[in-house]
Coordinates of C-alpha atoms in Angstrom, one line a residue:
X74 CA 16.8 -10.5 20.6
X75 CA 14.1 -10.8 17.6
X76 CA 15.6 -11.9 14.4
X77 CA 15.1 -9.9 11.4
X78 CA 13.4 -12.8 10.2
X79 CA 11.4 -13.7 13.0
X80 CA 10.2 -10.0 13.3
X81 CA 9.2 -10.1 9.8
X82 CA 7.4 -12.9 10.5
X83 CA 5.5 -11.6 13.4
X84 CA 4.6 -8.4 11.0
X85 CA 3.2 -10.5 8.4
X86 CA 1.1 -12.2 10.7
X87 CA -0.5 -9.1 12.7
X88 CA -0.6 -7.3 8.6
X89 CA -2.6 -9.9 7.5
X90 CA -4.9 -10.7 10.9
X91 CA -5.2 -6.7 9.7
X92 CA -6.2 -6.8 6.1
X93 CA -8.7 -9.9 7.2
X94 CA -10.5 -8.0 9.7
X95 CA -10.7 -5.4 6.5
X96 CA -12.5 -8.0 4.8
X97 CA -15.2 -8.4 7.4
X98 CA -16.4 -5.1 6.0
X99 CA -18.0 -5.3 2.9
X100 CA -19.5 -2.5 1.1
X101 CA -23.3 -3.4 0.2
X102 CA -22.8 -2.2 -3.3
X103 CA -20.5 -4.8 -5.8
X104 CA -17.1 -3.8 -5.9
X105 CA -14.1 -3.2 -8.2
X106 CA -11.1 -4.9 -7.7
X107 CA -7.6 -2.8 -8.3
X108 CA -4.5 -4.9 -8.3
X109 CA -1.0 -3.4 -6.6
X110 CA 1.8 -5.3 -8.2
X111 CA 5.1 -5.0 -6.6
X112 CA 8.1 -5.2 -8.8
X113 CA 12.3 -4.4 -7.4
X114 CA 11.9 -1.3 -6.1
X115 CA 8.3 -0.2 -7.9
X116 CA 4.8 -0.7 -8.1
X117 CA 2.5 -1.1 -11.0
X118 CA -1.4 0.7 -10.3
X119 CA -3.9 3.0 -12.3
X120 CA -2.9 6.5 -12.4
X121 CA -6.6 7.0 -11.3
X122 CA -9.2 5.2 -10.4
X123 CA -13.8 6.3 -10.6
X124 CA -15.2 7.0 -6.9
X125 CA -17.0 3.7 -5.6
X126 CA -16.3 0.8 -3.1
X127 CA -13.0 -0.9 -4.5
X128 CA -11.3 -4.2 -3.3
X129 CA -6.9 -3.3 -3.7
X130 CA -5.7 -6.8 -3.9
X131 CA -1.7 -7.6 -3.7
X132 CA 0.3 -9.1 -5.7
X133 CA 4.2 -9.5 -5.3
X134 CA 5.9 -10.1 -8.6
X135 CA 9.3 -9.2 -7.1
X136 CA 12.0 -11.4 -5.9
X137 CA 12.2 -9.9 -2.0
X138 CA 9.4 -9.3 0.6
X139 CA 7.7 -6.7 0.0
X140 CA 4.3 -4.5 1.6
X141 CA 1.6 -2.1 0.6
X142 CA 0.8 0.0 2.3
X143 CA -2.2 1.8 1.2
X144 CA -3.4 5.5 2.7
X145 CA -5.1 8.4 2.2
X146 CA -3.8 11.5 1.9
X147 CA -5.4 14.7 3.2
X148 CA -8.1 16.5 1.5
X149 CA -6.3 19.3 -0.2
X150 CA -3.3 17.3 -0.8
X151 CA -2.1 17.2 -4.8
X152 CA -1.3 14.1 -6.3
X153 CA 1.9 16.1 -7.3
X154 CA 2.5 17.1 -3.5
X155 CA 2.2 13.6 -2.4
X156 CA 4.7 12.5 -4.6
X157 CA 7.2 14.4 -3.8
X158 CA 6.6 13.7 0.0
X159 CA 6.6 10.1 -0.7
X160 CA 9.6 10.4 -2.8
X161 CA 11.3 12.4 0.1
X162 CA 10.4 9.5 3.1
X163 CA 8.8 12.4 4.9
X164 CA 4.9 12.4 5.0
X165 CA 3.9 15.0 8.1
X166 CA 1.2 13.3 10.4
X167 CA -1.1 16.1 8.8
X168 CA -0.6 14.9 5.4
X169 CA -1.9 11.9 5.7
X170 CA -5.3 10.6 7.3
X171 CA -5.2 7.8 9.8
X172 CA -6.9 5.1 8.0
X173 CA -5.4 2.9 5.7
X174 CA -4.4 -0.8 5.3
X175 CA -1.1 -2.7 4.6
X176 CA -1.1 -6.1 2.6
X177 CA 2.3 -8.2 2.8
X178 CA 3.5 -10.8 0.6
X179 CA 6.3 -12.9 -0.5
X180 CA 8.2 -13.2 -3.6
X181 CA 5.6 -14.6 -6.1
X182 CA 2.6 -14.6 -3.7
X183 CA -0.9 -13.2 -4.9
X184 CA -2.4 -12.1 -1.1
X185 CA -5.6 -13.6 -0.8
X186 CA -6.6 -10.8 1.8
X187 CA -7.9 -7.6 0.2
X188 CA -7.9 -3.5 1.5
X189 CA -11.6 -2.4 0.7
X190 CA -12.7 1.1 0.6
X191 CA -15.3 3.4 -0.4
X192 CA -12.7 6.0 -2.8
X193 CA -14.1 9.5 -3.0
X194 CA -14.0 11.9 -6.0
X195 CA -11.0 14.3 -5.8
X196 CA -9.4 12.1 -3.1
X197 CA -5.9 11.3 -3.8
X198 CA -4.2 7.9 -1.9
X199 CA -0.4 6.8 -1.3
X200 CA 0.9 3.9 -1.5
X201 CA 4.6 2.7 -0.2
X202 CA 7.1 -0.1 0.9
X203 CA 8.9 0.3 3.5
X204 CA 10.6 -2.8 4.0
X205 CA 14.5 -3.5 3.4
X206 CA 16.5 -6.1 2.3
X207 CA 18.9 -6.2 4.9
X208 CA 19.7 -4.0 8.1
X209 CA 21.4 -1.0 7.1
X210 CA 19.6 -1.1 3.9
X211 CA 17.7 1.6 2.5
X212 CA 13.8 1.2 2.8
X213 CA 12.3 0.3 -0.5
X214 CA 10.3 3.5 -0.8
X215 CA 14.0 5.4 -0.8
X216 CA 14.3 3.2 -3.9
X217 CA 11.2 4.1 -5.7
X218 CA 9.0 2.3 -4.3
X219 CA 5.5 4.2 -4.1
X220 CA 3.1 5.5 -6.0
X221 CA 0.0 7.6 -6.2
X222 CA -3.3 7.4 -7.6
X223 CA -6.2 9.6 -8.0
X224 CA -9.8 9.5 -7.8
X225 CA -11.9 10.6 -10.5

């Protein structure tokens, strides 16, 4: 039987063999970076960010493990509709489009991998934690952790 620790570690591995391979794609045009910073149980991001190829880099300033997973939703989606689905746990396949990255790091750790993507005007993108500290725990997203930003 997998450890919770050992599973962990097997996700941080594949998540960051993940965000790596992301890296192999580099837009031709320069690129902005966006930091996520991860705090107990919250994140810290722009509100909204211009259109353009941007570089989301990750950086845990919380004292657990924590993940960020980045998507976009839907067009048609409202940033105030996917707040309230991310704030509810329940995000219908529909909502949500398939692409997306998720960066994983340590207490204190800056990840040196980075989620690129071309944001489009009027898109609107999710991001959320899902980890817990312990089993039977809630997920860190049922603590606050997500947020949403909008392009532009």
């Amino acid at each position: 039987m997998a450890t919770p620790a050992r599973t962990a570690s097997a996700r941080n591995v594949v998540m960051a063999a993940l965000a790596l391979a992301s890296t192999a794609c580099r837009p031709s045009a320069p690129y902005a970076q966006v930091d996520i910073v991860a705090h107990n149980y919250s994140f810290t991001v722009p509100a909204t960010l211009p259109p353009g190829p941007t570089a989301f880099r990750f950086i845990n300033a919380g004292s657990v493990l924590h993940e960020a997973q980045l998507f976009r939703f839907a067009s048609g989606i409202s940033a105030d509709s996917a707040r309230r689905m991310l704030a509810s746990g329940i995000i219908p396949d529909s909502a949500a489009e398939v692409q997306g990255g998720i960066l994983v790091g340590v207490a204190g750790d800056t990840v040196r991998q980075r989620i690129l993507d071309d944001l489009r005007s009027g898109a609107v993108y999710g991001i959320n934690c899902e980890f817990r500290d312990s089993t039977g725990a809630p997920q860190h997203s049922r603590l606050g952790m997500y947020a949403v930003i909008r392009v532009q």
